[in-house]
Amino acid sequence: MTMNTQWQQSTFVPAHLDATKFDGIEPLLVDLMNRPVPSARELEQWLIDRSELTAACSEARANLYITTTCNTEDKEAAQAYSAFVEHVEPRLKPLNFELDKRFVQLVLQHPLPAERYMVLERATHAEVELYRDENVPIETQLALLTQKFEQVAGSLSVFFDGQERTLPQMARYQELPDRAVRESAWRAVADRRLKEASAFNDIYDQMTSLRQQVARNAGFTDYVGYTFKAKHRFDYTPRHCFEFHAGVEHEVVPLVRSLDRRRAAQLGLGGDMKSGMQALRPWDLSVDPKGRGPLHPFSNGAELMRKSVATMRSLDQRLAEMLASMGDGSEARGAMQGACLDLDSRKGKAPGGYQYMRDRSRQPFIFMNAAGLHKDVETMVHEAGHAFHSMLSRQEPLVEYRHSPIEFAEVASMSMELLSMKHWAASGAFYQPGSEDFQRACREQIKRSVMLLPWIATIDAFQHWVYSNPGHTRQEREAMWVVLDQRFGNAISWEGLEDVRANLWQRQLHLFSVPFYYIEYGIAQLGALQLWLISLEQGEKTAIDYYMKALSLGGGKPLPELFSAAGLRFDFGPETIARLCERVQQELEKLPE
């Protein structure tokens, strides 16, 4: 890959360093450990040099990870990633811990401006306090288990409608008017997942046990306290999460269930199975209630990219230029030769979607499983928001500040879903202006912005229970999931599908790959809704200017300040949720069904 040196501010790391090999990294780590640092100015240069080395190591891992998720069947790629996780990272972690300790000592000798370095200092203190040598091999085991999960999940496919299809490709059948086809497709996917339920439980049991051990090694009674500190959640506590759960339960769930009842009536459904009437079922939640077929806004990754750029051009030329710089969407080779996109769904590709910043070249990568559906448009603009964040903050010399806390990083992506919405009908974009399809897409986006919140509350509450109850059985875990689904879930019947319902949590890959990473979506969604309201009340330009100003700060400020820079309140309690739900209902009433 060609190195982009436009932002290079350190000559410490050789341009062609192979950071997948520890032998090349070690002398640089030793230099940082032993280098004399006699002044604050030299401490700042030490930080920049260390940042560049961290970026090189991070990018090495990123490229290996991207390659293996783009093709989970590539054994050579899987072995290369495993080798890095097993043999390089375990040797890096103790040395990085020593460098963290040295920074803590050096900053006592040479105090740095708090305005600039407070966020870095408190994060480093947390890392020093949490680090344990005995956790390094455990973290390696967890990384390998995550890879195993992704390989199993990425291998899932079903034979349906005459050919083998990936599970993301099966999603399109849930939008077909023919209810029998929807049910058949839904059951095919559910049955395929149930065949792997035991395997997923085995992986999750191992993961939760190892995570509890990590927490105990660090002096915590459970993983909840450990992960709040490890994720640098300095600005909120579990109590704030429980307030979010309560706000969602009391303000959002009634709205969602009223929409479910309306959907049931429009589909000619109602009552429950015992009454003799057909009830609303899981395969009825994505279909258009008027019987219209699924939206098909594009056909392949290249068209998706072209139309996404047109959308951004209508919204803001600066955004369009950033997105267009990533490629044309036809790429399907992972991160090789500096590619920035891999968009189309195919067998052997890991599930989900992500944006990954290659920290040294400072080039973002967007991975997704596009199958021609409108939800792929939402995923594309979501990940584009992350890419904008990465690009707007890449001038920052410290790699730590080129990444913001997840709670704000997701504001960047979720806001873009809402802010780009009315531009989906721009010239060359996805829909015709004023068309029924465009109005459907907008209505679904607004609904989704609040209907996602109960699922977020469910996943977060589930994780709080899982890690507050170490040693629980699988049966207890399934029972708690059902309790939470009864509290936050849709108004649908699960009769005859009890096993599927009890294992529904396994569809959320975050539970396996990035534990406790989900409440961030809820906090961010409330921020995104606030920014959308600014666009409605103060004008779109004001909202975009706020957006770009806040994103350019990266992670150099505490969360409340990042939210404030975007014109938002850092609050995710019942009062904020109620205000936003009220406005969402008003906007939905303006759009025809």
XYZ file of C-alpha atoms in Angstrom:
593
model
C 0.000 0.000 0.000
C 1.263 3.464 -0.863
C 1.831 5.586 2.214
C 0.072 8.938 2.215
C 2.476 11.264 4.027
C 0.414 14.426 3.755
C -0.202 14.478 7.508
C 3.088 12.935 8.628
C 4.435 14.903 11.587
C 7.094 12.471 12.783
C 10.103 10.901 11.118
C 10.523 8.493 14.012
C 8.786 5.531 12.337
C 10.378 4.300 9.073
C 8.064 4.819 6.113
C 8.158 1.156 5.101
C 7.990 -0.426 8.555
C 6.238 -3.814 8.501
C 4.263 -3.490 11.718
C 2.869 -7.002 11.389
C 6.293 -8.218 12.597
C 7.397 -7.565 16.160
C 11.101 -7.494 15.266
C 10.679 -4.180 13.452
C 8.555 -2.636 16.176
C 10.643 -3.577 19.203
C 13.616 -1.192 18.658
C 11.213 1.741 18.375
C 9.477 0.769 21.609
C 12.850 0.483 23.343
C 13.813 3.927 22.039
C 10.639 5.430 23.503
C 11.270 3.694 26.792
C 14.862 4.914 27.132
C 14.860 8.286 25.388
C 15.699 11.234 27.671
C 12.741 13.615 27.972
C 14.038 16.708 29.803
C 11.232 19.188 29.039
C 7.536 19.570 28.285
C 8.335 20.385 24.662
C 10.265 17.145 24.245
C 7.512 15.271 26.030
C 5.081 16.505 23.390
C 7.405 15.248 20.639
C 7.710 11.939 22.496
C 3.909 11.689 22.423
C 3.782 12.400 18.693
C 6.476 9.793 17.975
C 4.700 7.229 20.109
C 1.441 8.107 18.358
C 2.950 7.367 14.953
C 4.189 3.978 16.123
C 0.775 3.200 17.606
C -0.802 4.222 14.300
C 1.513 1.914 12.346
C 0.656 -1.050 14.584
C -3.037 -0.205 14.469
C -3.024 -0.032 10.679
C -1.218 -3.352 10.417
C -3.967 -4.969 12.471
C -6.673 -3.102 10.536
C -5.501 -4.366 7.165
C -5.261 -7.941 8.428
C -8.734 -7.728 9.973
C -10.311 -6.149 6.893
C -8.834 -8.829 4.656
C -10.131 -11.716 6.738
C -13.647 -10.244 7.150
C -13.882 -9.614 3.409
C -13.122 -13.292 2.813
C -13.558 -15.542 5.831
C -12.673 -18.533 3.638
C -9.162 -17.221 2.903
C -7.100 -19.470 5.163
C -3.876 -17.574 4.530
C -5.500 -14.290 5.556
C -7.006 -15.908 8.642
C -3.622 -17.313 9.618
C -1.952 -13.915 9.158
C -4.528 -12.227 11.378
C -4.287 -15.002 13.972
C -0.488 -14.740 13.952
C -0.688 -11.016 14.691
C -3.240 -11.534 17.467
C -1.338 -14.442 19.009
C 2.279 -13.413 18.571
C 2.508 -9.640 18.107
C -0.214 -8.071 20.231
C 0.666 -10.056 23.381
C 4.223 -8.708 23.149
C 3.057 -5.166 22.429
C 0.673 -4.882 25.366
C 3.173 -5.126 28.245
C 5.543 -2.714 26.519
C 2.746 -0.261 25.836
C 1.806 -0.543 29.494
C 5.368 0.433 30.410
C 5.098 3.415 28.065
C 1.796 4.403 29.672
C 3.450 4.270 33.073
C 6.333 6.347 31.764
C 3.955 8.968 30.398
C 2.205 9.217 33.775
C 5.592 9.766 35.428
C 6.834 12.207 32.800
C 3.753 14.391 32.948
C 4.302 14.767 36.698
C 7.805 16.054 35.960
C 6.753 18.199 33.004
C 3.101 19.252 33.352
C 1.267 19.740 30.060
C -1.602 22.170 29.334
C -4.800 20.661 30.742
C -6.907 22.146 27.944
C -4.964 20.057 25.442
C -4.003 16.920 27.351
C -6.602 16.296 30.069
C -8.519 13.696 28.020
C -5.332 11.800 27.164
C -4.032 11.940 30.732
C -7.190 10.569 32.365
C -7.461 7.798 29.757
C -3.833 6.799 30.287
C -4.271 6.768 34.062
C -7.217 4.389 33.602
C -5.164 2.096 31.371
C -2.319 1.996 33.885
C -4.674 1.216 36.729
C -6.426 -1.577 34.784
C -3.454 -3.325 33.223
C -2.501 -6.801 34.408
C 0.097 -9.056 32.771
C -2.096 -12.076 33.355
C -4.876 -10.540 31.227
C -2.765 -10.375 28.077
C -3.114 -14.078 27.146
C -6.815 -13.928 28.064
C -7.346 -11.028 25.679
C -5.601 -13.065 22.988
C -8.018 -15.926 23.608
C -10.943 -13.490 23.343
C -9.677 -12.107 20.033
C -9.398 -15.624 18.631
C -12.880 -16.507 19.864
C -14.199 -13.401 18.117
C -12.545 -14.560 14.911
C -14.128 -18.009 15.386
C -17.557 -16.430 15.868
C -17.159 -14.356 12.707
C -16.089 -17.407 10.727
C -19.136 -19.385 11.861
C -21.517 -16.450 11.330
C -19.983 -15.621 7.949
C -20.425 -19.195 6.743
C -24.206 -19.250 7.258
C -26.330 -19.520 4.147
C -29.597 -21.152 3.120
C -30.873 -22.706 -0.083
C -33.963 -20.703 -0.939
C -35.860 -19.751 -4.064
C -33.702 -21.993 -6.203
C -30.240 -21.010 -5.039
C -27.889 -20.659 -2.111
C -28.177 -17.246 -0.433
C -26.362 -15.466 2.379
C -28.426 -14.373 5.368
C -28.096 -10.661 4.446
C -29.408 -11.543 0.973
C -32.396 -13.267 2.587
C -33.496 -9.985 4.162
C -35.095 -8.868 0.906
C -37.774 -11.551 1.218
C -39.061 -9.914 4.405
C -40.278 -6.997 2.299
C -42.310 -9.068 -0.184
C -46.122 -8.699 -0.088
C -46.656 -12.486 -0.218
C -46.955 -13.428 3.447
C -46.359 -17.123 2.829
C -43.053 -16.365 1.120
C -42.038 -14.053 3.959
C -42.806 -16.698 6.553
C -40.989 -19.390 4.608
C -37.910 -17.177 4.223
C -37.990 -16.107 7.870
C -38.277 -19.705 9.080
C -35.459 -20.817 6.770
C -33.120 -18.267 8.315
C -34.346 -18.952 11.842
C -33.885 -22.700 11.426
C -30.375 -22.199 10.052
C -29.459 -20.019 13.023
C -30.957 -22.516 15.475
C -28.663 -25.202 14.091
C -25.738 -23.071 15.239
C -27.323 -21.927 18.526
C -25.331 -24.411 20.572
C -22.081 -23.421 18.855
C -22.792 -19.728 19.457
C -23.644 -20.475 23.091
C -20.370 -22.352 23.490
C -18.438 -19.358 22.164
C -20.396 -16.891 24.296
C -19.992 -18.969 27.460
C -16.244 -18.998 26.932
C -16.215 -15.272 26.224
C -18.230 -14.249 29.267
C -16.158 -16.482 31.541
C -12.896 -15.027 30.221
C -14.201 -11.471 30.522
C -15.193 -12.056 34.134
C -11.683 -13.366 34.784
C -10.187 -10.231 33.224
C -12.311 -8.115 35.564
C -11.402 -10.123 38.655
C -7.723 -9.965 37.772
C -8.027 -6.179 37.683
C -9.690 -6.055 41.105
C -13.360 -5.761 40.100
C -16.178 -7.945 41.373
C -17.703 -8.197 37.895
C -17.186 -7.120 34.305
C -19.634 -4.207 34.538
C -17.397 -2.003 36.648
C -14.330 -3.069 34.726
C -15.770 -2.305 31.314
C -17.053 1.148 32.300
C -13.525 2.098 33.251
C -11.924 0.258 30.323
C -14.253 2.024 27.885
C -13.408 5.362 29.526
C -17.005 6.059 30.452
C -15.975 8.960 32.643
C -19.072 11.055 31.983
C -21.873 8.610 32.864
C -22.548 5.564 35.046
C -24.730 2.420 34.995
C -27.436 4.498 36.700
C -27.668 6.697 33.606
C -28.071 3.547 31.495
C -30.939 2.379 33.690
C -32.570 5.807 33.303
C -32.279 5.367 29.534
C -33.952 1.947 29.823
C -36.793 3.464 31.837
C -37.232 6.361 29.415
C -37.399 3.988 26.466
C -39.860 1.720 28.261
C -42.226 4.549 29.157
C -41.908 6.830 26.120
C -40.778 4.787 23.118
C -42.235 1.301 23.625
C -45.856 2.581 23.692
C -45.192 4.476 20.439
C -43.619 1.442 18.768
C -46.403 -0.879 19.878
C -49.052 1.554 18.670
C -47.320 1.518 15.277
C -47.327 -2.295 15.443
C -51.078 -2.337 16.106
C -51.618 0.054 13.214
C -49.501 -2.202 11.016
C -51.536 -5.247 12.067
C -54.791 -3.509 11.182
C -53.453 -2.440 7.789
C -52.364 -6.016 7.079
C -55.752 -7.357 8.136
C -54.297 -9.021 11.206
C -55.211 -8.797 14.876
C -55.936 -10.642 18.060
C -53.793 -13.651 18.928
C -53.369 -17.205 17.716
C -55.879 -18.603 20.225
C -58.642 -16.251 19.115
C -58.599 -17.785 15.659
C -57.427 -14.531 14.089
C -53.996 -14.278 12.535
C -51.672 -12.282 14.760
C -48.830 -9.984 13.794
C -45.765 -12.198 13.491
C -42.001 -11.605 13.167
C -42.173 -11.882 9.375
C -44.715 -9.034 9.238
C -42.461 -6.272 10.563
C -40.560 -5.260 7.410
C -43.187 -5.572 4.695
C -44.946 -2.486 3.423
C -48.370 -2.518 5.120
C -50.059 -1.440 1.888
C -48.750 -4.478 0.074
C -46.225 -2.649 -2.053
C -43.046 -4.526 -2.920
C -39.645 -3.806 -1.383
C -37.757 -0.692 -2.356
C -34.905 -1.352 -4.783
C -32.925 1.887 -4.792
C -29.796 0.375 -6.380
C -28.512 -2.862 -7.866
C -24.879 -3.251 -6.768
C -22.078 -1.652 -4.789
C -20.925 0.600 -7.632
C -24.408 2.033 -8.106
C -24.835 2.377 -4.356
C -21.648 4.413 -4.181
C -22.498 6.600 -7.161
C -25.925 7.441 -5.775
C -24.544 8.021 -2.280
C -22.103 10.581 -3.654
C -24.976 12.294 -5.481
C -26.905 12.407 -2.203
C -23.983 14.007 -0.398
C -23.424 16.486 -3.230
C -26.959 17.739 -2.719
C -26.464 17.936 1.048
C -22.985 19.509 1.107
C -20.263 19.566 -1.532
C -17.541 19.027 1.078
C -19.120 15.756 2.156
C -19.465 14.609 -1.445
C -15.786 15.208 -2.133
C -14.738 13.222 0.928
C -16.966 10.274 0.045
C -15.984 10.252 -3.638
C -12.307 10.100 -2.665
C -12.846 6.582 -1.277
C -13.478 4.867 -4.621
C -16.289 3.928 -6.982
C -17.762 0.976 -5.050
C -16.771 -1.725 -7.525
C -13.898 -2.961 -5.349
C -14.094 -6.436 -3.801
C -10.569 -7.093 -2.604
C -10.519 -5.966 0.998
C -7.806 -3.478 1.900
C -5.293 -4.553 -0.756
C -3.565 -1.806 -2.752
C -5.075 0.809 -0.469
C -8.710 0.117 -1.405
C -11.247 1.891 0.813
C -14.464 0.010 0.020
C -15.930 -3.504 -0.101
C -19.692 -3.142 -0.354
C -21.443 -6.125 -1.976
C -22.709 -9.135 -0.030
C -21.271 -12.507 -1.013
C -20.755 -15.931 0.485
C -17.771 -16.133 2.809
C -17.952 -12.496 3.814
C -18.335 -11.749 7.526
C -21.735 -10.330 8.563
C -22.488 -6.715 9.373
C -20.881 -3.463 8.377
C -18.187 -1.187 9.723
C -15.887 1.719 9.005
C -12.268 1.137 9.975
C -9.710 3.943 9.956
C -6.216 2.893 8.844
C -4.431 5.098 11.348
C -1.080 5.651 9.681
C -2.186 6.305 6.105
C -5.255 7.994 7.638
C -7.538 6.388 5.080
C -10.950 5.024 6.124
C -12.360 1.703 4.933
C -16.075 0.930 4.593
C -17.181 -2.716 4.771
C -20.801 -3.783 4.313
C -23.067 -6.472 2.863
C -25.184 -4.619 0.309
C -28.027 -6.637 -1.220
C -29.961 -3.925 -3.082
C -32.278 -2.989 -0.213
C -33.129 0.393 1.226
C -31.588 -0.615 4.535
C -28.292 -0.799 2.637
C -28.688 2.876 1.794
C -29.070 3.554 5.499
C -25.959 1.474 6.242
C -23.979 3.280 3.540
C -24.752 6.790 4.762
C -24.218 5.613 8.352
C -20.728 4.309 7.609
C -20.055 7.369 5.451
C -20.701 9.458 8.559
C -17.978 7.513 10.363
C -15.671 8.055 7.401
C -16.356 11.806 7.465
C -15.458 11.792 11.147
C -12.202 10.016 10.410
C -11.311 12.367 7.578
C -12.288 15.582 9.358
C -10.077 14.738 12.340
C -7.089 13.247 10.528
C -5.024 16.434 10.741
C -4.725 15.754 14.486
C -1.131 14.617 15.267
C -2.112 12.326 18.192
C -3.752 9.110 17.092
C -5.668 8.950 20.376
C -7.444 12.188 19.455
C -8.197 11.040 15.917
C -10.741 8.691 17.485
C -13.643 10.052 19.498
C -15.599 8.237 22.211
C -18.078 5.832 20.634
C -21.008 7.741 22.117
C -20.079 10.674 19.896
C -18.617 8.679 17.011
C -22.091 7.243 16.465
C -23.595 10.741 16.404
C -21.483 11.285 13.286
C -23.011 8.249 11.585
C -26.591 8.337 12.857
C -26.919 12.053 12.144
C -25.952 11.400 8.543
C -28.860 8.969 8.162
C -31.296 11.704 9.150
C -29.574 14.717 7.584
C -29.124 12.995 4.216
C -32.700 11.723 4.146
C -34.385 14.456 2.122
C -31.511 14.328 -0.387
C -32.161 10.691 -1.314
C -34.288 12.178 -4.103
C -31.587 14.518 -5.402
C -30.487 14.401 -9.022
C -28.712 11.103 -9.637
C -29.572 9.749 -6.188
C -31.883 6.925 -5.091
C -35.461 8.116 -5.661
C -37.566 10.475 -7.752
C -38.522 13.731 -5.967
C -41.973 13.535 -4.379
C -42.385 9.897 -5.364
C -44.234 7.402 -3.246
C -41.024 5.383 -2.851
C -39.163 8.417 -1.551
C -41.890 9.222 0.976
C -41.912 5.593 2.106
C -38.143 5.655 2.577
C -38.267 8.863 4.629
C -41.102 7.632 6.791
C -39.284 4.373 7.490
C -36.096 6.231 8.377
C -37.871 8.469 10.878
C -39.676 5.474 12.378
C -36.456 3.523 12.565
C -34.729 6.356 14.419
C -36.983 5.714 17.411
C -37.890 2.057 16.846
C -34.209 1.193 17.226
C -34.171 2.516 20.787
C -36.064 -0.404 22.417
C -33.659 -2.892 20.822
C -30.713 -0.857 22.131
C -32.253 -0.853 25.604
C -32.800 -4.616 25.360
C -29.211 -5.360 24.357
C -27.766 -3.033 27.007
C -30.015 -4.345 29.781
C -29.185 -7.908 28.709
C -25.468 -7.240 29.002
C -25.863 -5.629 32.422
C -27.675 -8.773 33.578
C -25.213 -11.198 31.927
C -22.152 -9.633 33.505
C -23.787 -8.889 36.854
C -24.705 -12.550 37.178
C -21.537 -14.548 36.528
C -22.092 -18.277 36.542
C -25.631 -18.053 35.144
C -26.873 -20.976 33.062
C -27.902 -20.878 29.424
C -31.493 -21.495 30.478
C -31.382 -18.517 32.844
C -29.875 -16.384 30.088
C -32.611 -17.353 27.654
C -35.288 -16.683 30.279
C -33.899 -13.215 30.999
C -33.817 -12.426 27.285
C -37.516 -13.296 27.029
C -38.290 -11.091 30.052
C -36.498 -8.186 28.388
C -38.240 -8.822 25.077
C -41.562 -8.702 26.900
C -40.491 -5.359 28.402
C -39.119 -3.708 25.257
C -40.140 -5.853 22.269
C -42.674 -5.481 19.485
C -46.373 -6.272 19.828
C -46.106 -9.577 17.960
C -46.922 -13.218 18.648
C -44.075 -15.692 19.196
C -46.366 -18.686 19.640
C -44.647 -21.810 18.333
C -41.393 -19.882 17.958
C -40.276 -19.909 21.578
C -36.852 -21.406 20.834
C -36.182 -18.792 18.183
C -37.231 -15.972 20.497
C -35.059 -17.227 23.357
C -31.992 -17.220 21.103
C -32.714 -13.996 19.257
C -29.881 -12.258 21.098
C -27.374 -14.302 19.095
C -28.123 -12.157 16.043
C -26.441 -9.169 17.685
C -22.784 -9.568 16.802
C -21.721 -6.836 19.259
C -22.485 -9.188 22.156
C -19.701 -11.423 20.918
C -17.209 -9.046 19.302
C -17.431 -5.820 21.314
C -19.094 -6.408 24.709
C -21.025 -3.526 26.230
C -20.713 -1.591 22.977
C -24.399 -0.816 22.432
C -25.714 1.824 24.808
C -23.507 4.150 22.776
C -25.972 3.786 19.903
C -28.808 4.946 22.143
C -26.910 7.962 23.456
C -25.848 8.818 19.921
C -29.306 8.329 18.421
C -30.712 10.880 20.830
C -27.899 13.230 19.802
C -28.601 12.587 16.114
C -32.294 13.306 16.607
C -31.388 16.581 18.317
C -29.174 17.575 15.374
C -31.954 16.671 12.954
C -34.302 18.952 14.885
C -31.729 21.737 14.562
C -31.842 21.222 10.779
C -35.639 21.503 10.869
C -35.795 24.497 13.191
C -32.620 26.464 12.422
C -31.844 25.329 8.898
C -29.813 22.609 7.293
C -26.678 24.721 6.882
C -26.588 25.441 10.606
C -26.841 21.727 11.378
C -24.100 20.771 8.897
C -21.792 23.494 10.201
C -22.316 22.220 13.757
C -21.705 18.686 12.500
C -18.423 19.431 10.770
C -17.121 21.644 13.567
C -17.747 18.973 16.195
C -16.352 16.131 14.082
C -13.136 18.054 13.452
C -12.454 17.920 17.217
C -11.962 14.151 17.039
C -11.665 12.868 20.601
C -9.714 15.709 22.146
C -12.560 16.899 24.390
C -14.776 15.197 27.012
C -18.136 13.911 25.809
C -20.255 16.806 27.126
C -18.025 19.269 25.258
C -18.195 17.281 22.015
C -21.986 17.243 22.226
C -22.030 20.952 23.017
C -19.832 21.710 19.988
C -22.519 20.064 17.856
C -25.242 22.145 19.523
C -26.538 19.158 21.516
C -27.340 18.316 25.125
C -25.468 15.384 26.600
C -28.535 13.848 28.194
C -30.255 10.529 27.578
C -32.847 10.407 30.325
C -36.660 10.232 30.122
C -37.204 13.988 29.642
C -35.016 14.170 26.537
C -36.523 10.964 25.153
C -40.081 12.243 25.663
C -39.346 15.545 23.866
C -37.817 13.798 20.860
C -40.575 11.181 20.636
C -43.177 13.934 20.539
C -41.450 15.638 17.606
C -40.966 12.348 15.745
C -44.707 11.698 15.957
C -45.381 15.167 14.547
C -43.050 14.586 11.612
C -44.520 11.142 10.893
C -47.973 12.670 10.632
C -46.716 14.884 7.800
C -45.709 11.888 5.667
C -48.287 9.630 3.995
C -48.102 5.943 4.873
